[in-house]
mmCIF file of C-alpha atoms in Angstrom:
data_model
loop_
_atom_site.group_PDB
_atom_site.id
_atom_site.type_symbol
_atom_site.label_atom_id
_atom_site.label_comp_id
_atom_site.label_asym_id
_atom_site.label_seq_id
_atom_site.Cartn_x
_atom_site.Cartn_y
_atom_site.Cartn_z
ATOM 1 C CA UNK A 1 -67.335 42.959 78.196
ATOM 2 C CA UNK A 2 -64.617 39.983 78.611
ATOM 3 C CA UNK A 3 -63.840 36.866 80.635
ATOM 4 C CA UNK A 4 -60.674 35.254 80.955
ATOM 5 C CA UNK A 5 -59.731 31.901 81.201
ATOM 6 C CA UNK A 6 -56.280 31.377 81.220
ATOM 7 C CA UNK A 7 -54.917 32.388 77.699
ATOM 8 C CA UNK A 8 -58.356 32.471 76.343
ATOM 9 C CA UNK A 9 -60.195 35.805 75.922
ATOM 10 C CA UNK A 10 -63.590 36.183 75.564
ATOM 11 C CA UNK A 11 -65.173 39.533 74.354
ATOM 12 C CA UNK A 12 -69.043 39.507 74.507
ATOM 13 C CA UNK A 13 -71.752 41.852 74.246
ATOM 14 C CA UNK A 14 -74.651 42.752 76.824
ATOM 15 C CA UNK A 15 -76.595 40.274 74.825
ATOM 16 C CA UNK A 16 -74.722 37.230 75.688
ATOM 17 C CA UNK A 17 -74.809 37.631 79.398
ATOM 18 C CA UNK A 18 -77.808 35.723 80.091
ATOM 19 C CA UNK A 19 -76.128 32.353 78.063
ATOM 20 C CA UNK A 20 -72.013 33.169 78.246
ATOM 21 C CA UNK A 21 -71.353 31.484 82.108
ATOM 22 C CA UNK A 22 -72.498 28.368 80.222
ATOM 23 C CA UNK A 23 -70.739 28.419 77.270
ATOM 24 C CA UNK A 24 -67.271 29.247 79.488
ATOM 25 C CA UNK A 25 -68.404 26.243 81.390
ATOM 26 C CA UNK A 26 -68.341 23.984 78.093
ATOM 27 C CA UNK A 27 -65.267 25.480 77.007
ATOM 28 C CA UNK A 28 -63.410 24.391 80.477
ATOM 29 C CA UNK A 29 -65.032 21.070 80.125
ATOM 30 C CA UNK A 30 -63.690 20.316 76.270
ATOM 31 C CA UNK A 31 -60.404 22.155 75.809
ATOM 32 C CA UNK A 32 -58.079 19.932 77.719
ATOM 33 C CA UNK A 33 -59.256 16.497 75.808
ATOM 34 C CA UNK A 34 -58.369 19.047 72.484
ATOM 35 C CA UNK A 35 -54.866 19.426 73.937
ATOM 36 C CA UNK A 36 -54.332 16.232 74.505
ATOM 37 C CA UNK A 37 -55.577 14.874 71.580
ATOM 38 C CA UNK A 38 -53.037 17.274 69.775
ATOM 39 C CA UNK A 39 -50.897 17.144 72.626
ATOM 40 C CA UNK A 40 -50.079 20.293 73.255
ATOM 41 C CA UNK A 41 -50.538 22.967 76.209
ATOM 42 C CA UNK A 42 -50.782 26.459 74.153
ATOM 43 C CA UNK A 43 -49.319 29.029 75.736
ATOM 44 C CA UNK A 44 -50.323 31.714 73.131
ATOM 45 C CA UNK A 45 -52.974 34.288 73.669
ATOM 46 C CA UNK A 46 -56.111 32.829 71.809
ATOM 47 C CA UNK A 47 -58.941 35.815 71.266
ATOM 48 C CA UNK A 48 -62.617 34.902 70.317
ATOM 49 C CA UNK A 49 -64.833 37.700 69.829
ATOM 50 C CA UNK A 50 -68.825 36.971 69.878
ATOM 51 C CA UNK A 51 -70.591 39.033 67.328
ATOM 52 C CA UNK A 52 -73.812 40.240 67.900
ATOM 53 C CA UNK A 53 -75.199 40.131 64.179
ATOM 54 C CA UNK A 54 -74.535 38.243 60.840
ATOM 55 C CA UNK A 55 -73.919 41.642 58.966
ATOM 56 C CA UNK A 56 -71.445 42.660 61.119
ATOM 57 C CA UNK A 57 -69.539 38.802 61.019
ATOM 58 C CA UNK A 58 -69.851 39.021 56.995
ATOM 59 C CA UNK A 59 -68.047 42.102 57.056
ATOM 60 C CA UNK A 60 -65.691 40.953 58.907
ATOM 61 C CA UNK A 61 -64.892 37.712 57.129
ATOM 62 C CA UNK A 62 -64.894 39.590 53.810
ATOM 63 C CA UNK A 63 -61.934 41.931 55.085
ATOM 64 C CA UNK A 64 -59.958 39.019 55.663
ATOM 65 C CA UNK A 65 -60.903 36.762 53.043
ATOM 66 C CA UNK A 66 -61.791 39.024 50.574
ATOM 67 C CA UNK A 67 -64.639 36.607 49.044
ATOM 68 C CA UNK A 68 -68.908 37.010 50.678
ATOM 69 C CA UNK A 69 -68.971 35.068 53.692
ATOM 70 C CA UNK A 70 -71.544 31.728 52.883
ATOM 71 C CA UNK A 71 -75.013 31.966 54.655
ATOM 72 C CA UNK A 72 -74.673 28.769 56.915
ATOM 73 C CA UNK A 73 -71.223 30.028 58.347
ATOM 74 C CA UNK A 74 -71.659 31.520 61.638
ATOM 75 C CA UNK A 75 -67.907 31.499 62.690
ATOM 76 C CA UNK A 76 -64.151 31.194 61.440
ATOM 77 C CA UNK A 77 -60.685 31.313 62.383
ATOM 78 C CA UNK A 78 -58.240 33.682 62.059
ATOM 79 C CA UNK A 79 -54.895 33.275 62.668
ATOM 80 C CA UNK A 80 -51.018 34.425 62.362
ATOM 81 C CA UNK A 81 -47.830 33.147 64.404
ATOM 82 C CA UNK A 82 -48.499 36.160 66.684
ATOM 83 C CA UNK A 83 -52.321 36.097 66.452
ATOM 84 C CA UNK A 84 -54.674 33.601 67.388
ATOM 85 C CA UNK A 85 -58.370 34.376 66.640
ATOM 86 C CA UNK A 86 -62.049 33.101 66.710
ATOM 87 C CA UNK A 87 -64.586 35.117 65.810
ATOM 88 C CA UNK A 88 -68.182 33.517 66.048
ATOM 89 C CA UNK A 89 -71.970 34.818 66.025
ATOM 90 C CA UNK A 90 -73.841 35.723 69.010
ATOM 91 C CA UNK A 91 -76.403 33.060 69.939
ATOM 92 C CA UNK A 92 -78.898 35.544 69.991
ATOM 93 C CA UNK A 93 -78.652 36.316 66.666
ATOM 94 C CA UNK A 94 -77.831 32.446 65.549
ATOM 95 C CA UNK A 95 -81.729 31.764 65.791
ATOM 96 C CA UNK A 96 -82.183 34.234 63.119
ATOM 97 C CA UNK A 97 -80.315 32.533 60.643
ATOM 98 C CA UNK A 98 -80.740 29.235 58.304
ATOM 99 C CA UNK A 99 -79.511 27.615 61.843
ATOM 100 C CA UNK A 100 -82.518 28.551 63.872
ATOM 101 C CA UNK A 101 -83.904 25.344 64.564
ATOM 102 C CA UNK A 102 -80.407 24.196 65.692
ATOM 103 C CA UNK A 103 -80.517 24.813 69.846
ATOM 104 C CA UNK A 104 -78.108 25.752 72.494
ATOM 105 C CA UNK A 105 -76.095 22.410 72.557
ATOM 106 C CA UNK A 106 -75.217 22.952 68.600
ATOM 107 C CA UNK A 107 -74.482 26.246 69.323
ATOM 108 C CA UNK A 108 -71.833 24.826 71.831
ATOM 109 C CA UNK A 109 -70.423 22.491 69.647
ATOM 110 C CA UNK A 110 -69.933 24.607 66.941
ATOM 111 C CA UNK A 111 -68.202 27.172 69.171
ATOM 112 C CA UNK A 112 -65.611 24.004 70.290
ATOM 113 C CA UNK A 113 -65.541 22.934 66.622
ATOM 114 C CA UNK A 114 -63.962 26.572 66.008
ATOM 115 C CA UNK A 115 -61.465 26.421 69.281
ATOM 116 C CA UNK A 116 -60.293 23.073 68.071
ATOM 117 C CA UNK A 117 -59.622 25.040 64.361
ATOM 118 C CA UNK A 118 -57.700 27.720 66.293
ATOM 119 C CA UNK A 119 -56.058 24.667 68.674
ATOM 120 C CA UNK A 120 -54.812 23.042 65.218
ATOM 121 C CA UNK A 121 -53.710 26.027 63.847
ATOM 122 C CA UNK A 122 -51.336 26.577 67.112
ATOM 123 C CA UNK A 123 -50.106 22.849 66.621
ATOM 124 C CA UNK A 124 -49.499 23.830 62.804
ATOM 125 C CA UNK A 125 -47.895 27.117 63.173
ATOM 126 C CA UNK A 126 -50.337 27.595 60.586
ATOM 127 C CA UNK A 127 -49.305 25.142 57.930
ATOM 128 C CA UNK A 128 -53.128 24.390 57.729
ATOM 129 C CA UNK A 129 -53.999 20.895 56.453
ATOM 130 C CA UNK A 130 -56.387 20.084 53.491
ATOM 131 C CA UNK A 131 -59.586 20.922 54.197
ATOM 132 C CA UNK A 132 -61.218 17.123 54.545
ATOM 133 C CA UNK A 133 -58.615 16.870 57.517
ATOM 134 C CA UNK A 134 -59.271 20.090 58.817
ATOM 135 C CA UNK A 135 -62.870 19.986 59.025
ATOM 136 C CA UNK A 136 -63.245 16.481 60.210
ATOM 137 C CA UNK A 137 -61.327 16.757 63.181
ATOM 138 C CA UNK A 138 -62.875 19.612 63.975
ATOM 139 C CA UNK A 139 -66.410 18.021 63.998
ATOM 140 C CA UNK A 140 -64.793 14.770 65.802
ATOM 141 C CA UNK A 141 -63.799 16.406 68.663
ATOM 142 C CA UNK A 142 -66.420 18.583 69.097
ATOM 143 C CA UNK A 143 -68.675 15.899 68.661
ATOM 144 C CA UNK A 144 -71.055 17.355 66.324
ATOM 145 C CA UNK A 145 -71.878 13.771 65.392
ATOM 146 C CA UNK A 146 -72.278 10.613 67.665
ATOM 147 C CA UNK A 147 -72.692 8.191 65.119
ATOM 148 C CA UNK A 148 -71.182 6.151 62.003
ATOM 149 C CA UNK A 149 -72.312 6.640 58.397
ATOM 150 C CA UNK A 150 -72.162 5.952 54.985
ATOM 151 C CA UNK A 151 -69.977 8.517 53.154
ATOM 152 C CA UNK A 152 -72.423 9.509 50.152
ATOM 153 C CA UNK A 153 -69.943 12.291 48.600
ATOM 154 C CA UNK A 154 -68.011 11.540 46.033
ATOM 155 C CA UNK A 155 -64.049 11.785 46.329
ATOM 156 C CA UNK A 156 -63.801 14.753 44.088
ATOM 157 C CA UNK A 157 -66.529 16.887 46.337
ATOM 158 C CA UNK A 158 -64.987 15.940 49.396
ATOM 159 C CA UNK A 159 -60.835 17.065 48.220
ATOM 160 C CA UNK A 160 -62.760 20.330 46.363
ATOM 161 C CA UNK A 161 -64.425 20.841 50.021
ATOM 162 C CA UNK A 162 -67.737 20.884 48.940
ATOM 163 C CA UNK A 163 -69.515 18.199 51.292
ATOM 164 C CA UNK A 164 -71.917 18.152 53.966
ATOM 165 C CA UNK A 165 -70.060 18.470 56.870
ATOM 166 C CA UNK A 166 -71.076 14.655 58.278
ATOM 167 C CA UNK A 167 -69.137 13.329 55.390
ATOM 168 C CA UNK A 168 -65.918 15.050 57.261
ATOM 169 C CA UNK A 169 -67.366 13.600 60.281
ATOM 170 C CA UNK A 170 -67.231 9.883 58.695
ATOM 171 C CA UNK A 171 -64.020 10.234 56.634
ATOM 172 C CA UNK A 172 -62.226 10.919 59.783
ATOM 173 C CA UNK A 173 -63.298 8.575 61.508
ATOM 174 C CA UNK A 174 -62.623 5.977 58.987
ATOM 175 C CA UNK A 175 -58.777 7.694 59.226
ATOM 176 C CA UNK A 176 -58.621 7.048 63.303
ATOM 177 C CA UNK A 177 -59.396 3.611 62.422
ATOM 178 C CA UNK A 178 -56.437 3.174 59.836
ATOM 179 C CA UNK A 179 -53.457 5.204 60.845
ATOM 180 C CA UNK A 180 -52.086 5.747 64.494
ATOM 181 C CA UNK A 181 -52.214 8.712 66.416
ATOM 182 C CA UNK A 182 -48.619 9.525 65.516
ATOM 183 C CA UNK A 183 -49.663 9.304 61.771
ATOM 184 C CA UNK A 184 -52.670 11.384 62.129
ATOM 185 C CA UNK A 185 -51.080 14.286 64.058
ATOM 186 C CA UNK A 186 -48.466 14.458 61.145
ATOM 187 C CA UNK A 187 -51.217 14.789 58.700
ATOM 188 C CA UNK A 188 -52.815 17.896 61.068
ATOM 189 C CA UNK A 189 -49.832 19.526 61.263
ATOM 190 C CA UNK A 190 -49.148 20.091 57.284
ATOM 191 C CA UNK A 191 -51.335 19.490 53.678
ATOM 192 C CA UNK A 192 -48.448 16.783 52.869
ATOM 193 C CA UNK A 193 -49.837 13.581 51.131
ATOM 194 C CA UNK A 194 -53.039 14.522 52.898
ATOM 195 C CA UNK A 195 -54.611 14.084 49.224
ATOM 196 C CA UNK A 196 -52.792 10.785 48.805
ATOM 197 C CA UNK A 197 -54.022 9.535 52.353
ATOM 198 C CA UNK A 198 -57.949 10.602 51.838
ATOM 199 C CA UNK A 199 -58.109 8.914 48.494
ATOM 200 C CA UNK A 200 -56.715 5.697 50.190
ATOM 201 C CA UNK A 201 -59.395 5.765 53.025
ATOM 202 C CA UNK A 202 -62.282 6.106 50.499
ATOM 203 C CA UNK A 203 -61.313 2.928 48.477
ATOM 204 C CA UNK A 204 -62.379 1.362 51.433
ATOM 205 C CA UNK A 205 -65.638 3.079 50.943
ATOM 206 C CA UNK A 206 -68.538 1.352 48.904
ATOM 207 C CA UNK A 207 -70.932 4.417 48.189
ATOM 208 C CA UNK A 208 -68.396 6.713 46.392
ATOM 209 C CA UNK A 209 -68.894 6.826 42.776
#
């Protein structure tokens, strides 16, 4: 089963009938404040395919990452210059993972903090930033956090990608708040001096070690 919405297409099993109307809904209602932000109107074919278990997503991500997929991921990105790709867990099997006490808002988010990966990854041409940069604009604009905190990761955990994911959050944040848009979309669109530019936002910060 599919839906179409524009270049998007959605693949989705029996299972997701009774919740996907919605989620297209949230989709419409986020994607064009992504373009903008990146300022872009994509044009290529972006694919996300729902999958019904977490054995069957794990298998998946293995094939193209050849490493075990982590228990708390429940979608990725995928992507070439001629392929464009989410692939994300069913929300009927997302309560039966170390998620299930998450509901059907966080399921939304983290289904627009994947589009705006893939969105990124279109602005890129795949010339993927450091992760920090990656991740945090990801859960900025899909607004997986409403609220300012104190960065308690230490610079070397956040470059090495090993944070919780608020701490992406907050570091980006603090990097709207320093650089201009300009500046920021030239950091998203290539790993150049992104080190360089993280470790100069976190001076700023009094809880890293």
């Amino acid at each position: 089963m599919k839906k179409i919405l524009e270049n998007i297409e959605i693949k989705y099993s029996k299972k997701d009938e009774e919740y996907i109307e919605e989620l297209l809904t949230y989709l419409k209602n986020n994607k064009e404040e992504i373009y903008k932000f990146f300022r872009i109107e994509p044009k290529n074919k972006i694919e996300i395919d729902i999958i019904p278990t977490k054995q069957e997503l794990n298998k998946i991500f293995l094939k193209f990452f050849e490493y075990e997929c982590q228990e708390w991921v429940i979608g990725f990105t995928w992507c070439s210059k001629e392929k464009y790709k989410i692939y994300i867990l069913s929300y009927s099997y997302y309560k039966n993972t170390i998620h299930h006490k998450e509901n059907f808002n966080d399921y939304k988010k983290t289904f627009i903090h994947e589009f705006v990966h893939v969105i990124n990854a279109i602005f890129s041409s795949c010339l993927f930033p450091i992760t920090p940069l990656w991740e945090g604009v990801a859960t900025f604009l899909s607004k997986q956090y409403n609220e300012e905190t104190e960065i308690t990761s230490t610079e070397e955990e956040i470059l090495n990608g090993n944070v919780d994911y608020k701490d992406y959050y907050n570091l980006f944040l603090k990097i709207t708040k320093k650089y201009s848009h300009n500046d920021i979309l030239k950091m998203l669109n290539t790993s150049i001096k992104g080190e360089k530019i993280i470790k100069e936002v976190l001076k700023d910060n009094k809880s890293i070690q």
